[in-house]
Short mmCIF file of C-alpha atoms in Angstrom, two decimals:
data_model
loop_
_atom_site.label_atom_id
_atom_site.label_comp_id
_atom_site.label_asym_id
_atom_site.label_seq_id
_atom_site.Cartn_x
_atom_site.Cartn_y
_atom_site.Cartn_z
CA MET X 1 -3.89 55.31 65.47
CA SER X 2 -6.81 52.98 65.91
CA ARG X 3 -6.20 49.94 68.78
CA LEU X 4 -5.50 46.45 66.76
CA ALA X 5 -8.36 44.47 66.83
CA ILE X 6 -7.78 40.75 68.11
CA LYS X 7 -9.87 37.76 67.05
CA ILE X 8 -9.79 34.36 69.24
CA CYS X 9 -11.78 31.84 66.70
CA GLY X 10 -12.94 28.72 67.43
CA LEU X 11 -13.65 28.69 71.01
CA SER X 12 -15.56 26.11 72.88
CA THR X 13 -14.68 26.25 76.67
CA PRO X 14 -15.49 29.00 79.28
CA ASP X 15 -11.68 28.91 80.58
CA THR X 16 -10.16 29.95 77.34
CA VAL X 17 -13.34 32.75 76.65
CA GLY X 18 -12.12 34.06 79.75
CA ALA X 19 -8.55 33.71 78.99
CA ALA X 20 -8.87 35.78 75.58
CA ILE X 21 -11.06 38.57 77.16
CA ARG X 22 -8.54 38.90 79.81
CA ALA X 23 -5.77 38.79 77.25
CA GLY X 24 -7.14 41.76 75.40
CA ALA X 25 -8.91 39.93 72.41
CA SER X 26 -11.84 42.37 70.93
CA HIS X 27 -13.64 39.51 69.43
CA VAL X 28 -14.07 35.80 70.09
CA GLY X 29 -15.47 33.16 67.22
CA PHE X 30 -17.43 30.48 68.01
CA VAL X 31 -17.27 27.50 65.20
CA SER X 32 -20.91 26.14 64.19
CA PHE X 33 -19.73 23.70 61.43
CA PRO X 34 -20.30 19.94 62.40
CA LYS X 35 -16.88 18.79 60.41
CA SER X 36 -14.79 20.77 62.39
CA PRO X 37 -13.25 20.11 65.70
CA ARG X 38 -13.86 23.57 67.01
CA HIS X 39 -17.63 22.83 66.22
CA VAL X 40 -20.28 23.91 69.38
CA ALA X 41 -23.69 23.32 69.55
CA PRO X 42 -26.39 26.31 69.99
CA GLY X 43 -26.66 26.01 73.30
CA GLN X 44 -23.20 25.61 73.87
CA MET X 45 -22.51 28.89 71.62
CA ARG X 46 -25.33 30.45 74.15
CA ALA X 47 -23.34 29.80 77.10
CA LEU X 48 -20.02 30.69 75.93
CA ALA X 49 -21.57 34.35 74.50
CA ALA X 50 -22.88 35.11 77.68
CA ILE X 51 -19.30 35.07 79.22
CA ALA X 52 -18.26 36.98 76.74
CA SER X 53 -20.96 39.89 76.67
CA HIS X 54 -18.68 43.09 76.54
CA VAL X 55 -16.85 42.24 73.31
CA ASP X 56 -17.50 40.63 69.66
CA ARG X 57 -18.92 37.74 69.09
CA VAL X 58 -18.58 36.18 65.81
CA GLY X 59 -20.79 32.83 64.79
CA VAL X 60 -18.25 30.95 61.95
CA VAL X 61 -20.35 29.13 59.60
CA VAL X 62 -19.92 27.43 56.42
CA ASP X 63 -22.38 27.87 53.41
CA PRO X 64 -24.90 28.28 56.17
CA ASP X 65 -28.82 27.89 55.53
CA ASP X 66 -31.24 30.48 56.76
CA GLU X 67 -32.50 27.47 59.22
CA LEU X 68 -29.17 27.26 60.65
CA LEU X 69 -28.45 31.06 61.05
CA THR X 70 -32.16 31.37 62.43
CA GLU X 71 -31.08 28.74 65.05
CA LEU X 72 -28.09 30.94 66.07
CA VAL X 73 -29.77 34.10 66.16
CA ALA X 74 -31.83 32.84 68.42
CA THR X 75 -29.39 32.28 70.76
CA GLY X 76 -29.26 36.14 71.47
CA GLY X 77 -25.30 35.92 71.84
CA LEU X 78 -23.55 36.47 68.33
CA THR X 79 -22.83 40.25 67.21
CA ALA X 80 -22.01 39.02 63.57
CA PHE X 81 -21.57 36.27 60.94
CA GLN X 82 -18.37 35.13 59.36
CA LEU X 83 -19.26 33.35 56.27
CA HIS X 84 -16.47 30.74 55.57
CA GLY X 85 -17.75 28.94 52.67
CA LYS X 86 -18.31 29.67 48.97
CA GLU X 87 -20.91 32.15 49.59
CA THR X 88 -21.89 34.22 46.45
CA PRO X 89 -21.92 38.12 47.35
CA ALA X 90 -25.59 38.11 46.77
CA ARG X 91 -26.10 35.40 49.50
CA ALA X 92 -24.23 37.26 51.66
CA ALA X 93 -26.03 40.32 51.15
CA ALA X 94 -29.13 38.47 51.42
CA ILE X 95 -27.99 37.06 54.99
CA ARG X 96 -27.13 40.68 56.18
CA GLN X 97 -30.67 41.95 55.14
CA ARG X 98 -32.63 39.27 56.63
CA PHE X 99 -30.68 38.80 59.64
CA GLY X 100 -29.82 42.41 60.81
CA LEU X 101 -25.83 41.20 61.58
CA PRO X 102 -22.98 42.62 60.16
CA VAL X 103 -21.71 40.05 57.87
CA TRP X 104 -17.63 39.23 57.39
CA LYS X 105 -16.74 36.97 54.33
CA ALA X 106 -13.46 34.97 54.39
CA ILE X 107 -11.56 35.47 51.41
CA SER X 108 -9.26 32.21 50.41
CA VAL X 109 -5.92 33.77 49.40
CA LYS X 110 -3.40 32.49 47.30
CA THR X 111 -2.40 35.01 44.45
CA ALA X 112 -2.89 38.63 43.78
CA ALA X 113 -5.92 38.04 41.97
CA ASP X 114 -8.01 36.42 45.03
CA ILE X 115 -7.27 39.71 46.65
CA ALA X 116 -8.54 41.81 43.90
CA ALA X 117 -11.35 39.64 43.30
CA SER X 118 -12.83 40.25 47.15
CA CYS X 119 -14.21 43.99 45.29
CA ALA X 120 -17.43 42.05 44.78
CA TYR X 121 -18.14 42.03 48.15
CA ALA X 122 -18.36 45.68 48.34
CA GLY X 123 -22.02 46.47 49.41
CA ALA X 124 -23.04 43.07 50.54
CA VAL X 125 -20.78 42.30 53.63
CA ASP X 126 -19.16 44.63 56.42
CA MET X 127 -15.69 43.23 56.78
CA LEU X 128 -13.01 40.84 54.52
CA LEU X 129 -11.22 38.47 56.45
CA PHE X 130 -8.08 37.48 54.12
CA ASP X 131 -7.23 33.85 54.71
CA ALA X 132 -5.07 31.27 53.62
CA LYS X 133 -6.41 29.21 50.65
CA THR X 134 -6.67 25.34 51.68
CA PRO X 135 -6.09 22.57 49.34
CA ASP X 136 -9.32 21.60 46.91
CA CYS X 137 -9.34 18.03 48.41
CA ALA X 138 -9.39 19.40 52.08
CA ALA X 139 -11.97 18.79 54.49
CA LEU X 140 -12.20 22.16 56.10
CA PRO X 141 -11.89 25.11 54.76
CA GLY X 142 -9.62 26.88 57.20
CA GLY X 143 -8.47 26.78 60.80
CA MET X 144 -5.48 24.23 59.23
CA GLY X 145 -2.67 26.62 60.01
CA LEU X 146 -2.06 27.51 56.53
CA ARG X 147 -0.61 30.97 55.89
CA PHE X 148 -0.23 32.87 52.48
CA ASP X 149 2.34 35.52 50.76
CA TRP X 150 1.48 38.52 53.46
CA THR X 151 3.55 40.62 50.93
CA LEU X 152 0.28 40.46 48.75
CA LEU X 153 -1.61 42.82 51.37
CA HIS X 154 1.59 45.38 51.15
CA GLY X 155 0.01 48.98 50.84
CA ILE X 156 -3.18 47.59 49.74
CA ARG X 157 -6.28 49.70 49.82
CA PRO X 158 -9.31 47.17 50.59
CA VAL X 159 -12.87 48.35 49.84
CA LEU X 160 -13.96 47.25 52.87
CA PRO X 161 -12.58 47.06 56.61
CA TRP X 162 -10.79 44.25 56.72
CA GLY X 163 -8.53 41.55 58.24
CA LEU X 164 -5.58 39.01 58.24
CA SER X 165 -6.23 35.06 59.02
CA GLY X 166 -4.38 31.99 58.28
CA GLY X 167 -1.30 30.61 59.69
CA LEU X 168 -0.82 33.15 62.31
CA GLY X 169 0.70 32.25 65.93
CA PRO X 170 2.85 33.91 68.63
CA ASP X 171 5.91 33.76 66.94
CA ASN X 172 4.83 35.46 63.45
CA VAL X 173 2.03 38.08 64.40
CA ALA X 174 4.39 40.58 64.67
CA GLU X 175 5.88 39.90 61.48
CA ALA X 176 2.65 39.42 59.61
CA LEU X 177 1.53 43.48 61.25
CA THR X 178 4.68 44.46 59.88
CA LEU X 179 4.20 43.34 56.22
CA THR X 180 0.60 43.97 56.19
CA GLY X 181 -0.59 46.85 58.34
CA ALA X 182 -3.78 44.23 59.14
CA PRO X 183 -6.02 46.81 61.17
CA LEU X 184 -7.40 43.36 62.48
CA ILE X 185 -6.34 39.82 63.55
CA ASP X 186 -7.62 36.38 63.32
CA VAL X 187 -6.22 33.06 65.02
CA SER X 188 -7.40 29.99 65.42
CA SER X 189 -5.12 26.84 65.23
CA GLY X 190 -2.29 29.17 66.16
CA VAL X 191 -3.17 29.17 69.55
CA GLU X 192 -4.01 25.10 70.21
CA SER X 193 -2.12 22.10 71.75
CA ALA X 194 -4.33 20.23 69.20
CA PRO X 195 -6.98 20.33 66.79
CA GLY X 196 -9.80 22.23 68.50
CA ILE X 197 -7.74 22.27 71.95
CA LYS X 198 -7.08 25.79 72.70
CA ALA X 199 -4.23 26.54 75.10
CA VAL X 200 -4.65 29.44 77.47
CA ASP X 201 -0.76 30.38 77.77
CA LYS X 202 -0.76 30.45 73.93
CA ILE X 203 -3.71 32.73 73.40
CA ILE X 204 -1.93 34.96 76.23
CA ALA X 205 1.61 34.67 74.40
CA PHE X 206 -0.35 35.92 70.75
CA CYS X 207 -2.18 38.56 72.53
CA GLU X 208 1.20 40.12 73.94
CA ALA X 209 3.29 39.18 70.56
CA ALA X 210 0.70 41.67 68.98
CA GLY X 211 1.00 44.24 71.58
CA ALA X 212 -2.52 43.78 73.07
CA SER X 213 -2.72 46.36 75.66
#
């Protein structure tokens, strides 16, 4: 059986990046989206990524233009992009081809139809990340601690490698894994003491609850 992949997303300080790695995270995520309380500038992202050189480092972006992506690639610190906006399969494929990094696509889920629609990204991206659909009036596309009905993922056979995000925390990650069998789990607000402020103790508790070794 493959080892569970754990991504701690929205990290913004050296101590929390270090805590995530020590706790067993396989991936760390850095957000480049000024509206987010987890936003980090490219220079800061470069410094944080250097601490995490032996794990995967994912840059989270929302409907990015090529100028931003070029700037983030130039930091030399990222191993993948995570698209968290309304990027189409064609746009995702273009990003993947131009910048030469694996591309993840967050899929907003409320119903089974949303999961089925993710098939459109086959051949365009490398990873699907099933996340809770946020309200239409929400300022952010994710990171709000919302969860969807995880039973929708029970027994599915996605067309691509996939992970689970949205509403996860130390108290429910074991349940989520039991219901979905997710090979990768992604947490952000569930390990925070306040929006954008990661808590070392919660990061450790999350990884322990997920069975990180």
